[in-house]
Short mmCIF file of C-alpha atoms (C1' of nucleotides) in Angstrom, two decimals:
data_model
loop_
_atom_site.label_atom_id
_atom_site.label_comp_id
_atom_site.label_asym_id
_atom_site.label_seq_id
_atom_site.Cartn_x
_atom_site.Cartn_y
_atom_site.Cartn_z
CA UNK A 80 52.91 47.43 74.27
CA UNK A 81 52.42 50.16 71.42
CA UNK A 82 56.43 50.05 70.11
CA UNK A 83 56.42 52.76 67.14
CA UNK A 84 59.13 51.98 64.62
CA UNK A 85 60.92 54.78 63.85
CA UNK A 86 63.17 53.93 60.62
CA UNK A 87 61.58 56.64 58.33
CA UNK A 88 61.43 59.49 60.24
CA UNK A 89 58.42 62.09 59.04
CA UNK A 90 58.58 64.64 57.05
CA UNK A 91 56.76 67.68 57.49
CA UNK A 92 56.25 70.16 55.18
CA UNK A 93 54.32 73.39 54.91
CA UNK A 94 50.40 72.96 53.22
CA UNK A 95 51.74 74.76 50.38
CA UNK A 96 54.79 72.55 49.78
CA UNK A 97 53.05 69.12 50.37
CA UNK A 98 50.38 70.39 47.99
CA UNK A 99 53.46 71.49 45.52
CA UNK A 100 55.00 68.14 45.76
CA UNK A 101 51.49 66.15 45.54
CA UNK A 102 50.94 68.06 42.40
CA UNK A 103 54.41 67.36 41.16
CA UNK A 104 54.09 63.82 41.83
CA UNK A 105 50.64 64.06 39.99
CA UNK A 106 51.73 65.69 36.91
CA UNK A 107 54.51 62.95 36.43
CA UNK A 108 52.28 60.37 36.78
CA UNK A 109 49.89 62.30 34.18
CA UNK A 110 52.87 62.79 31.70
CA UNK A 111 54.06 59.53 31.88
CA UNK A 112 51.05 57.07 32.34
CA UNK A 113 47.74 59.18 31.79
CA UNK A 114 45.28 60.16 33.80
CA UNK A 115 43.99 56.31 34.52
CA UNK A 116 46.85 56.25 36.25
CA UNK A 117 46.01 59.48 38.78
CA UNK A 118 44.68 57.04 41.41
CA UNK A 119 44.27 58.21 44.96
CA UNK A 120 46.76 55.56 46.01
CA UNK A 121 49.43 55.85 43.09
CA UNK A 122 49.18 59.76 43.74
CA UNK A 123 50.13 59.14 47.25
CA UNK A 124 52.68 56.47 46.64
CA UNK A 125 54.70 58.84 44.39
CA UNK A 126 54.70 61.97 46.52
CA UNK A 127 56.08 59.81 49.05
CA UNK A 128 52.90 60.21 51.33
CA UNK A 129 50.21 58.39 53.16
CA UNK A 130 46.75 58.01 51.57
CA UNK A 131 45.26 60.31 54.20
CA UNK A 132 47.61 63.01 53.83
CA UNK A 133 47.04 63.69 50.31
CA UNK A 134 43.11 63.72 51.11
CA UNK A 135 44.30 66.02 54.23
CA UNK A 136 44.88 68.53 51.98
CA UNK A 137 42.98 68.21 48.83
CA UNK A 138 39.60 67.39 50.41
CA UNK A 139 39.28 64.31 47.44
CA UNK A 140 40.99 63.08 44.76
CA UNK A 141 38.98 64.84 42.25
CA UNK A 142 39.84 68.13 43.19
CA UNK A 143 43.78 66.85 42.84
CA UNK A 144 43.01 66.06 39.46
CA UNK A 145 41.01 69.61 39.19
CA UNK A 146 44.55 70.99 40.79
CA UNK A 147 46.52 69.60 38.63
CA UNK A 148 44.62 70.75 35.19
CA UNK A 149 44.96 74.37 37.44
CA UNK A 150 48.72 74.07 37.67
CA UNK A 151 49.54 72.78 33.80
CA UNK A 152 46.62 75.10 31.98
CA UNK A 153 48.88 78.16 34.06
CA UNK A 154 51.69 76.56 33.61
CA UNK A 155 51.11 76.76 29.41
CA UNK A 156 49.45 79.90 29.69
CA UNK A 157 52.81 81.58 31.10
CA UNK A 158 54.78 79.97 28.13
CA UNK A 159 52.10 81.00 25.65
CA UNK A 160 51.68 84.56 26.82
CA UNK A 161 55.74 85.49 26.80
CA UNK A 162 55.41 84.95 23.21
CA UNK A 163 55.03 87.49 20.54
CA UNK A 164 53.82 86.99 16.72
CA UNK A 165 53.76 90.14 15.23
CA UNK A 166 51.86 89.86 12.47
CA UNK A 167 53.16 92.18 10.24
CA UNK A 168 56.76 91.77 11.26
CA UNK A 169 59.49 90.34 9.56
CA UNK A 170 59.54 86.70 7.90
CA UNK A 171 62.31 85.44 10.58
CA UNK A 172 60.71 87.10 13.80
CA UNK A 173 57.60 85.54 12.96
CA UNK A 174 59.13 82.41 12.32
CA UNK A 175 60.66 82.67 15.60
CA UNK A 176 57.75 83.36 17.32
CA UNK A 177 56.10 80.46 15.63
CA UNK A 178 58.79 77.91 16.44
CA UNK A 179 58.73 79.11 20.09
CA UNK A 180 54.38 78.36 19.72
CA UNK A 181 55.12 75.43 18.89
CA UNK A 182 58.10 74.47 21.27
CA UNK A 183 55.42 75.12 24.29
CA UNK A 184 52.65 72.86 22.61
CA UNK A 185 54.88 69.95 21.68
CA UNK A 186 56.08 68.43 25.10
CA UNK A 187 54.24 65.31 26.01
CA UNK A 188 53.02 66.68 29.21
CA UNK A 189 51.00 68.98 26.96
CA UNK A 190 49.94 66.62 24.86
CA UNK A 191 48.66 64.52 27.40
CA UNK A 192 46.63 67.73 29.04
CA UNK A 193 44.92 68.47 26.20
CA UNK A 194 43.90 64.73 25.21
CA UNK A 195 42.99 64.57 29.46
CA UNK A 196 40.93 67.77 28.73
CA UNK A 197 38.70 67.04 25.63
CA UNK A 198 37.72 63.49 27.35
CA UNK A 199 36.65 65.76 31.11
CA UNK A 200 33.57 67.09 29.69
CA UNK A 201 32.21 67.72 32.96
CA UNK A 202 31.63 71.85 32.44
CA UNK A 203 32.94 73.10 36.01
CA UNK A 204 36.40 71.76 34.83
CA UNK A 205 35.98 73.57 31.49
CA UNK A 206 35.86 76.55 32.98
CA UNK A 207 39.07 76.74 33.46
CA UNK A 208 39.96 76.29 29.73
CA UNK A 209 37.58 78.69 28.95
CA UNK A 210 39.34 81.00 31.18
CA UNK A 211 42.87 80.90 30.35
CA UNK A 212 42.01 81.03 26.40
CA UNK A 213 40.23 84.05 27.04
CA UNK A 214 43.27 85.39 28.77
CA UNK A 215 45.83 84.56 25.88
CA UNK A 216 42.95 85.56 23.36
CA UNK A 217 42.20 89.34 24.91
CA UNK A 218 46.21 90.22 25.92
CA UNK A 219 47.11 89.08 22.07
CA UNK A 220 44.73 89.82 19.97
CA UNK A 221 44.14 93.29 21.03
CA UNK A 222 47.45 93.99 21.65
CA UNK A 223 49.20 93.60 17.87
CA UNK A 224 48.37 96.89 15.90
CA UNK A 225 46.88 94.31 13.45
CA UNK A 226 43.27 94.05 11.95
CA UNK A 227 41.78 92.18 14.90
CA UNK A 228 40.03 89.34 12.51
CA UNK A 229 43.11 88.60 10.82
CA UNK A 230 44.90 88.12 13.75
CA UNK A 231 42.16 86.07 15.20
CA UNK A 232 42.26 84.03 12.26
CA UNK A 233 46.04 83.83 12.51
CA UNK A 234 45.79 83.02 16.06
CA UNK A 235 43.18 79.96 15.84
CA UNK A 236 45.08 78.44 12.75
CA UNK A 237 48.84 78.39 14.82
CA UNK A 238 47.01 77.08 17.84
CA UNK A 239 44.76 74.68 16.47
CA UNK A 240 47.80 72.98 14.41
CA UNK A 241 50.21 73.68 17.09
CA UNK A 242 47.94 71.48 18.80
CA UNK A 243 47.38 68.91 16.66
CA UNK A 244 50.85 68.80 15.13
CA UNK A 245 52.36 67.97 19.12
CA UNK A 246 49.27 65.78 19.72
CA UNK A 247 49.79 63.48 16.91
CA UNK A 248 52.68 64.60 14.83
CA UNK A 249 55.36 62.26 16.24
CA UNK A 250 53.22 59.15 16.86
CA UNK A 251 51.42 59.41 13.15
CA UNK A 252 55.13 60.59 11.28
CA UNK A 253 56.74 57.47 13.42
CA UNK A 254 53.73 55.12 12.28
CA UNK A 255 54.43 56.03 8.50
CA UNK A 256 57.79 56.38 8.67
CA UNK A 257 59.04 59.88 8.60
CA UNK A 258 61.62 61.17 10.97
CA UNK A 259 61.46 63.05 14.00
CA UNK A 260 59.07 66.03 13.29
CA UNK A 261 58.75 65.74 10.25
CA UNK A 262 55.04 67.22 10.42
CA UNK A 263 55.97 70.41 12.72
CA UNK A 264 58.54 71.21 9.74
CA UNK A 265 56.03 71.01 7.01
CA UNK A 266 53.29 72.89 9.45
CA UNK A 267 55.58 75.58 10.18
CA UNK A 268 56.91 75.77 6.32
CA UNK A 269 53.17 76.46 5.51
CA UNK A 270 52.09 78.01 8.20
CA UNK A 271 54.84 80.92 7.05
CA UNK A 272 54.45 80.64 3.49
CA UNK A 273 50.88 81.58 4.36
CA UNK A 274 51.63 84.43 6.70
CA UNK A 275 53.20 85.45 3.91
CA UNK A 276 50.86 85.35 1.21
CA UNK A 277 47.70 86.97 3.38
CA UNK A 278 50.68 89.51 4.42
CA UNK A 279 50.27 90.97 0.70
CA UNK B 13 7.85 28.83 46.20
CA UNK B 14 10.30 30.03 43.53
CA UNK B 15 8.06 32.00 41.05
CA UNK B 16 9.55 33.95 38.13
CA UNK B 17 8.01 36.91 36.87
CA UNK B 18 8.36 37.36 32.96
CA UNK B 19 7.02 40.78 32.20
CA UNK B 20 9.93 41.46 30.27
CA UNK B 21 11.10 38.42 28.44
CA UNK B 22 14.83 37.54 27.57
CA UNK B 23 15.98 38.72 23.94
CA UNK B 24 18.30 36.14 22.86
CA UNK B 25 20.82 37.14 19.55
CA UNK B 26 23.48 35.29 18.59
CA UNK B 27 26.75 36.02 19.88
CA UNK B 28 27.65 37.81 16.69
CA UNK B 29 24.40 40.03 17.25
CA UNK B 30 24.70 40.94 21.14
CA UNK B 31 28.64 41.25 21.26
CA UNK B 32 27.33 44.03 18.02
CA UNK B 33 24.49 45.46 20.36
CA UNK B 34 26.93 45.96 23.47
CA UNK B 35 29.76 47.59 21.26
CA UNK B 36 27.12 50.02 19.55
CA UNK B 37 26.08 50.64 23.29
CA UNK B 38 29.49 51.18 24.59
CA UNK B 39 30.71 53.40 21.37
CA UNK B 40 27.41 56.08 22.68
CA UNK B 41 28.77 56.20 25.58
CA UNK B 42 32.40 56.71 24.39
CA UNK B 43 31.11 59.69 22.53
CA UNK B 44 29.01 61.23 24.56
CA UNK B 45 30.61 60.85 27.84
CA UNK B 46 34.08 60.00 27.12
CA UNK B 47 36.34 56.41 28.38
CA UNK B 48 35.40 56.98 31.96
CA UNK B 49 31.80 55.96 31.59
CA UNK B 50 32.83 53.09 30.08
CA UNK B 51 31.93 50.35 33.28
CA UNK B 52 31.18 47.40 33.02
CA UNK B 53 27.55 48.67 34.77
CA UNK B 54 27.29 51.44 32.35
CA UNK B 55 27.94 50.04 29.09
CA UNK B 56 25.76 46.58 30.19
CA UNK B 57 22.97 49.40 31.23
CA UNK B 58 23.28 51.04 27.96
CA UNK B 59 22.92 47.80 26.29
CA UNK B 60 20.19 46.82 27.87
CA UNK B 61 21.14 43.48 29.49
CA UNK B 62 22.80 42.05 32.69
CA UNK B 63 26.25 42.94 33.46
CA UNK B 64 27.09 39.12 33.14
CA UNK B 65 26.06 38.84 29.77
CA UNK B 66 28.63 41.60 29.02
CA UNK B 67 31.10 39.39 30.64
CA UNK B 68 29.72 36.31 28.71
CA UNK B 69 30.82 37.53 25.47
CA UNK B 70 33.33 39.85 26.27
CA UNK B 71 35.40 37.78 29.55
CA UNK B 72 36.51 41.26 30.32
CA UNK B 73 35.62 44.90 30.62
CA UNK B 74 38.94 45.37 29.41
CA UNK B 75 38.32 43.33 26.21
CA UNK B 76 35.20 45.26 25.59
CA UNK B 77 37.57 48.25 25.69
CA UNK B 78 40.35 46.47 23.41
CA UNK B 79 37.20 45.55 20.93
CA UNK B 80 35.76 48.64 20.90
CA UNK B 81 38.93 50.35 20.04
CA UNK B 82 39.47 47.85 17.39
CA UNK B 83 35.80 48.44 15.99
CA UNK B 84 36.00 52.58 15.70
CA UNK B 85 39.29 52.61 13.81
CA UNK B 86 38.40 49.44 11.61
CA UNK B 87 35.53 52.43 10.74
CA UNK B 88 37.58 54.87 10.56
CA UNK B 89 40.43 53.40 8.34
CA UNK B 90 37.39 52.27 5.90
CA UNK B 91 36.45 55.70 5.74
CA UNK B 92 40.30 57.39 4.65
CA UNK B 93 40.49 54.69 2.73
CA UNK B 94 37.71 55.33 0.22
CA UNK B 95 38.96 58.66 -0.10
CA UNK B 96 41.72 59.49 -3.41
CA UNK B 97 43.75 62.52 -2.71
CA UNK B 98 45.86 62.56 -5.75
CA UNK B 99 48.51 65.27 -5.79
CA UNK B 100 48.36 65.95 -9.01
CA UNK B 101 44.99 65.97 -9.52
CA UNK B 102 43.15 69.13 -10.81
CA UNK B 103 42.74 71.72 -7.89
CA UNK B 104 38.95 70.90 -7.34
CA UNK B 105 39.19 66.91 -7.38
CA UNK B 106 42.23 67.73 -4.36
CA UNK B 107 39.62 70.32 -3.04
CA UNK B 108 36.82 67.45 -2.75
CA UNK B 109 39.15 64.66 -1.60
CA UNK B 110 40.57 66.86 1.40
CA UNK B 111 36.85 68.02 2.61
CA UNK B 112 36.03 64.33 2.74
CA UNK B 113 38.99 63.69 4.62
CA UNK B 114 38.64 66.29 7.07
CA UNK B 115 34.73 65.45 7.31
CA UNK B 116 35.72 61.99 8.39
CA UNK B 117 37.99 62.93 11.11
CA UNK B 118 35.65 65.56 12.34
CA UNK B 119 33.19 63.55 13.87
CA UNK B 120 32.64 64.08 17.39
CA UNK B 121 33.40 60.43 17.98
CA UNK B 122 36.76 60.21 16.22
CA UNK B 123 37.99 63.39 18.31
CA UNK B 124 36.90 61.19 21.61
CA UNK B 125 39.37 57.90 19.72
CA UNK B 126 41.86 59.96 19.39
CA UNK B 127 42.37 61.36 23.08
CA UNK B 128 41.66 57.99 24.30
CA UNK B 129 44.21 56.53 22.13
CA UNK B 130 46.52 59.25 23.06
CA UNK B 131 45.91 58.57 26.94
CA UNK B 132 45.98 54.23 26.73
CA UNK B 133 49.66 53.47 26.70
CA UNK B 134 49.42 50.19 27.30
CA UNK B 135 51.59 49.36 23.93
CA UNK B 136 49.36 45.93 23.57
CA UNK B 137 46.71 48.27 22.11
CA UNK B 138 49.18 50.99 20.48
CA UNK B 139 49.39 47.84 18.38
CA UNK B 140 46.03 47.66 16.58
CA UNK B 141 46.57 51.90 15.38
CA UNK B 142 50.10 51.23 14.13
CA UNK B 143 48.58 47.99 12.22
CA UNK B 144 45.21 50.65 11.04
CA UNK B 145 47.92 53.06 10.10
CA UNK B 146 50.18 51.11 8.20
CA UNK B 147 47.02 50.36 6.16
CA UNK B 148 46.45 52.97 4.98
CA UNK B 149 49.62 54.30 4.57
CA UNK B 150 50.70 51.29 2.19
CA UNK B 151 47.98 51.49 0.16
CA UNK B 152 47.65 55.10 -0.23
CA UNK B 153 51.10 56.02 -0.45
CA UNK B 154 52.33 53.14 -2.49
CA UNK B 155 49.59 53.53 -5.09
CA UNK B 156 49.64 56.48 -5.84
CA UNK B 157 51.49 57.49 -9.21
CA UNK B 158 53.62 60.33 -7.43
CA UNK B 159 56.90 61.01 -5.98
CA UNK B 160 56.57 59.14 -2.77
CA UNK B 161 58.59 61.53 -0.66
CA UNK B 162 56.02 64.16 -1.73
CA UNK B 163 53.18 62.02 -1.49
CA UNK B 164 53.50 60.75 2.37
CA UNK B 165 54.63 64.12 3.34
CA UNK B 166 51.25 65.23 1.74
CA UNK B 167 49.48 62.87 3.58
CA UNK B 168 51.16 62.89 7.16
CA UNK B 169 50.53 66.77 6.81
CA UNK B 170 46.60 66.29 5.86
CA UNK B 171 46.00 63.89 8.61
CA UNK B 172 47.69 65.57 11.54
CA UNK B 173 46.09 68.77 10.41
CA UNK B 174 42.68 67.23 9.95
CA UNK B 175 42.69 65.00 13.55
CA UNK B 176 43.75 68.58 15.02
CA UNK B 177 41.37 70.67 13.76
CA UNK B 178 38.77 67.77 14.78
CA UNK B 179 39.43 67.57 18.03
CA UNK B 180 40.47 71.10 18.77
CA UNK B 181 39.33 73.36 16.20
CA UNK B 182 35.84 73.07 17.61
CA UNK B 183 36.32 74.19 21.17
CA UNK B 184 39.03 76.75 20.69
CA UNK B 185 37.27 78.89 17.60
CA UNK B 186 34.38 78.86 20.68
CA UNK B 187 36.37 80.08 22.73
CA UNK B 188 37.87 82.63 21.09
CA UNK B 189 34.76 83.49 19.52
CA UNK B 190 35.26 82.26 15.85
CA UNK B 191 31.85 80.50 14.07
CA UNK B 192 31.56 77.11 14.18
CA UNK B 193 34.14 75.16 11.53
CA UNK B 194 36.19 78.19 11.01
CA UNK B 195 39.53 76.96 12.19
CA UNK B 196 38.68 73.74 8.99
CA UNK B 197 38.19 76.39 6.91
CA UNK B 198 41.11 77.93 7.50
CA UNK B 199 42.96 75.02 7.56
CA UNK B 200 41.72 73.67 4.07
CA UNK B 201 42.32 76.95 2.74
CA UNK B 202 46.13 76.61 3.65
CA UNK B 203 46.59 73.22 2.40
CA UNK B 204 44.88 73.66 -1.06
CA UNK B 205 47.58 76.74 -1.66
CA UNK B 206 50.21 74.73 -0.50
CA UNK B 207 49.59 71.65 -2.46
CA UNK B 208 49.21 74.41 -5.33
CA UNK B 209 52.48 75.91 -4.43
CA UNK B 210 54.43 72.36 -3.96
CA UNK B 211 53.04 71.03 -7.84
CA UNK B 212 54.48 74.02 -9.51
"C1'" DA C 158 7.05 16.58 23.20
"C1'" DA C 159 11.36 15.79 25.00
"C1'" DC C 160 16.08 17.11 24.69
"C1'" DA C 161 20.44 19.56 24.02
"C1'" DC C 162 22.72 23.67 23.68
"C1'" DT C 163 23.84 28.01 25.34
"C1'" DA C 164 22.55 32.95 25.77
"C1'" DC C 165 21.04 35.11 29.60
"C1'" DT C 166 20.38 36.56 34.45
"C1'" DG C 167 20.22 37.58 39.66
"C1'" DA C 168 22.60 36.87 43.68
"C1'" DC C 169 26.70 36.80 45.56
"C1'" DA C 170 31.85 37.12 46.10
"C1'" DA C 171 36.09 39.55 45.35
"C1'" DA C 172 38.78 43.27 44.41
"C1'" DA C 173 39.78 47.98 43.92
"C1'" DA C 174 39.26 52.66 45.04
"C1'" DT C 175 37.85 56.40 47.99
"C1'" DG C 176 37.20 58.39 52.23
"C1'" DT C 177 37.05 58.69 57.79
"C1'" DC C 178 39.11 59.02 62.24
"C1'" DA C 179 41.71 58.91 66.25
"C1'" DA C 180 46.40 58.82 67.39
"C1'" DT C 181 51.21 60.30 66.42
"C1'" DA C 182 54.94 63.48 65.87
"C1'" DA C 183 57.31 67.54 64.00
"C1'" DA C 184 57.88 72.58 64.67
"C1'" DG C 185 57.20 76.88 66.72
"C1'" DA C 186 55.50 79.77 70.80
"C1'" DG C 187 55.51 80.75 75.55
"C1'" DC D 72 60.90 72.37 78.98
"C1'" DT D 73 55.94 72.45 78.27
"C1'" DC D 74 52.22 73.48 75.48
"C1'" DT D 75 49.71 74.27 71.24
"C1'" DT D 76 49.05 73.54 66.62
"C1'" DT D 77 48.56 70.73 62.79
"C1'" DA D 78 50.83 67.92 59.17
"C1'" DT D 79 51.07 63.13 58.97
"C1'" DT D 80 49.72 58.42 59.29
"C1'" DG D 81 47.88 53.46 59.96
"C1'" DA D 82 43.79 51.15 60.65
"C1'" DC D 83 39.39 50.87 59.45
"C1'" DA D 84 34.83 51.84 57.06
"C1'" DT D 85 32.38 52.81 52.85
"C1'" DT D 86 31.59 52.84 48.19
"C1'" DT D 87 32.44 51.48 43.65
"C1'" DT D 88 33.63 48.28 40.22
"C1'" DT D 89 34.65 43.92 38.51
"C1'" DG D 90 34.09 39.14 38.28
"C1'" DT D 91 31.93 34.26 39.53
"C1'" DC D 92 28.41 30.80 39.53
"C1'" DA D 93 24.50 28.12 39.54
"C1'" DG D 94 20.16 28.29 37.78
"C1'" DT D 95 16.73 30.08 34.09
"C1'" DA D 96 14.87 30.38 29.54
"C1'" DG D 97 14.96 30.88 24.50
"C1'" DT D 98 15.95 28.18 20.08
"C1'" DG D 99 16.68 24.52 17.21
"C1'" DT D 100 16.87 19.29 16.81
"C1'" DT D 101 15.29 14.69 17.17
#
DNA sequence: AACACTACTGACAAAAATGTCAATAAAGAG
DNA sequence: CTCTTTATTGACATTTTTGTCAGTAGTGTT
């Protein structure tokens, strides 16, 4: 008396792609409604897959969500890391580089990580952070034939207003008014006038 | 047979006074452990009564939330907008306005208002920042005796700086190894030349 | 002192979210 | 084709979180 209905056949994919398209269905979700919204069940509902098989291969929901932050920290680190501010170069390759900076920090998805990050204060997850900075930090900073604290210094102001500039720049310019990044302009106006002046 | 012990006897406030004592309860817990330990269980805990009672004033751990947000950025608009920034203002009296800005959105609290903000979509509460914003942006912008275009660009470029560096200056001059506040320092550095460089 | 009002509470109900498990079915190996 | 493996799943159990309700107890009034 068991009849299985068959309509929706299975799909069966390797551990690595379900986990790929879990995480994919995850980051959406993330980008687009927060992390309140990275529910076991909503997870599941918009890879497409039962419940069970997202715990089948995540072990709990919690270590999607630690999965995730995985995924889009590398993901930024990648974008961060093929990017090159030479210091002491010329006004428009610096500019470029800056632009490009800012380009990877502005997307929503990364505004939304960061936000997701400074509210997970639980240290484990942190570690990762910790990590990938430290990656960018060494490769860069020791890299550019530059005096290390000036590119430091150069380093922590274009990231720290990168930041803060994709965070916030469009919502506060829209609230007062201003059109469509309007605040990355005038950061990246000073930001090079700047360059420029500790350049002499 | 139904006997009621009374070591600890009921407080009773008035409404004004416990709906006070549970949103000073819930705004600890905001800052020191972020939105997610913000339960119903948790935030009635911290305040020291029943969960019902939260419920009693509140109807809703989601109005708590709503009232809460409503409560920190009532504070925080107060704060901006005791502050004068005036553009063309002697270099020091710019100096002094901007460190007062920047110390009000440094708090560890308005860094944890921000994300949350940044991660609670639902657009009914988006409502009560534009509203804040709009505030201050009248006010400010309209009364000050300067070219307006200069003035709001001025203004939108202090305040996305300043909520940057307060939520992310912090952590990433740690990570990368910078003393504490150097990332503000740089940043206020930058925008006192710049405001320098725009009034000539 | 008796009464009215209502802030307050514990016990319970309801809902939501996470996790478990045995059975099913897709894919490759023999 | 048969067997083995395991990704997948529905049904169920557990835990967590929110909300309800009737009764309790402060506070002011008459």
């Amino acid at each position: 008396m068991s009849i299985k209905s068959n309509d929706t056949p299975r799909i069966r994919r390797t551990p690595e792609e379900s986990r790929a398209n879990i995480l994919a269905a995850a980051e959406q979700l993330l980008v687009e409604q927060g992390p309140q919204s990275l529910r076991l069940a909503d997870v599941a509902k918009a890879a497409g897959v039962a419940n069970a098989t997202v715990l089948h291969h995540f072990g709990s929901i919690s270590a999607v969500h630690t999965a995730l932050m995985e995924q889009m920290i590398g993901q930024l680190v990648d974008s961060i890391m093929a990017i090159e501010i030479p210091v002491d170069a010329p006004v428009e390759a610096r500019a470029v580089g800056l632009k490009t900076l800012f380009d990877a920090l502005e997307t929503p998805g990364v505004a939304r990580l960061a936000a997701w990050l400074e509210l997970t204060d639980e240290t484990s997850r942190l570690t990762v952070v910790r990590e990938a900075v430290q990656e960018v930090a060494q490769k860069k900073i020791s890299s550019a034939g530059v005096p290390e604290d000036l590119a430091e210094d150069m380093i922590l102001l274009s990231v720290t207003l990168a930041v803060g500039v994709g965070l916030f720049g469009p919502s506060l310019g829209k609230l007062i008014g201003k059109p469509e990044g309007r605040a990355r302009e005038l950061t990246l106006q000073m930001l090079l006038a700047n360059f420029q002046r500790l350049a002499e």
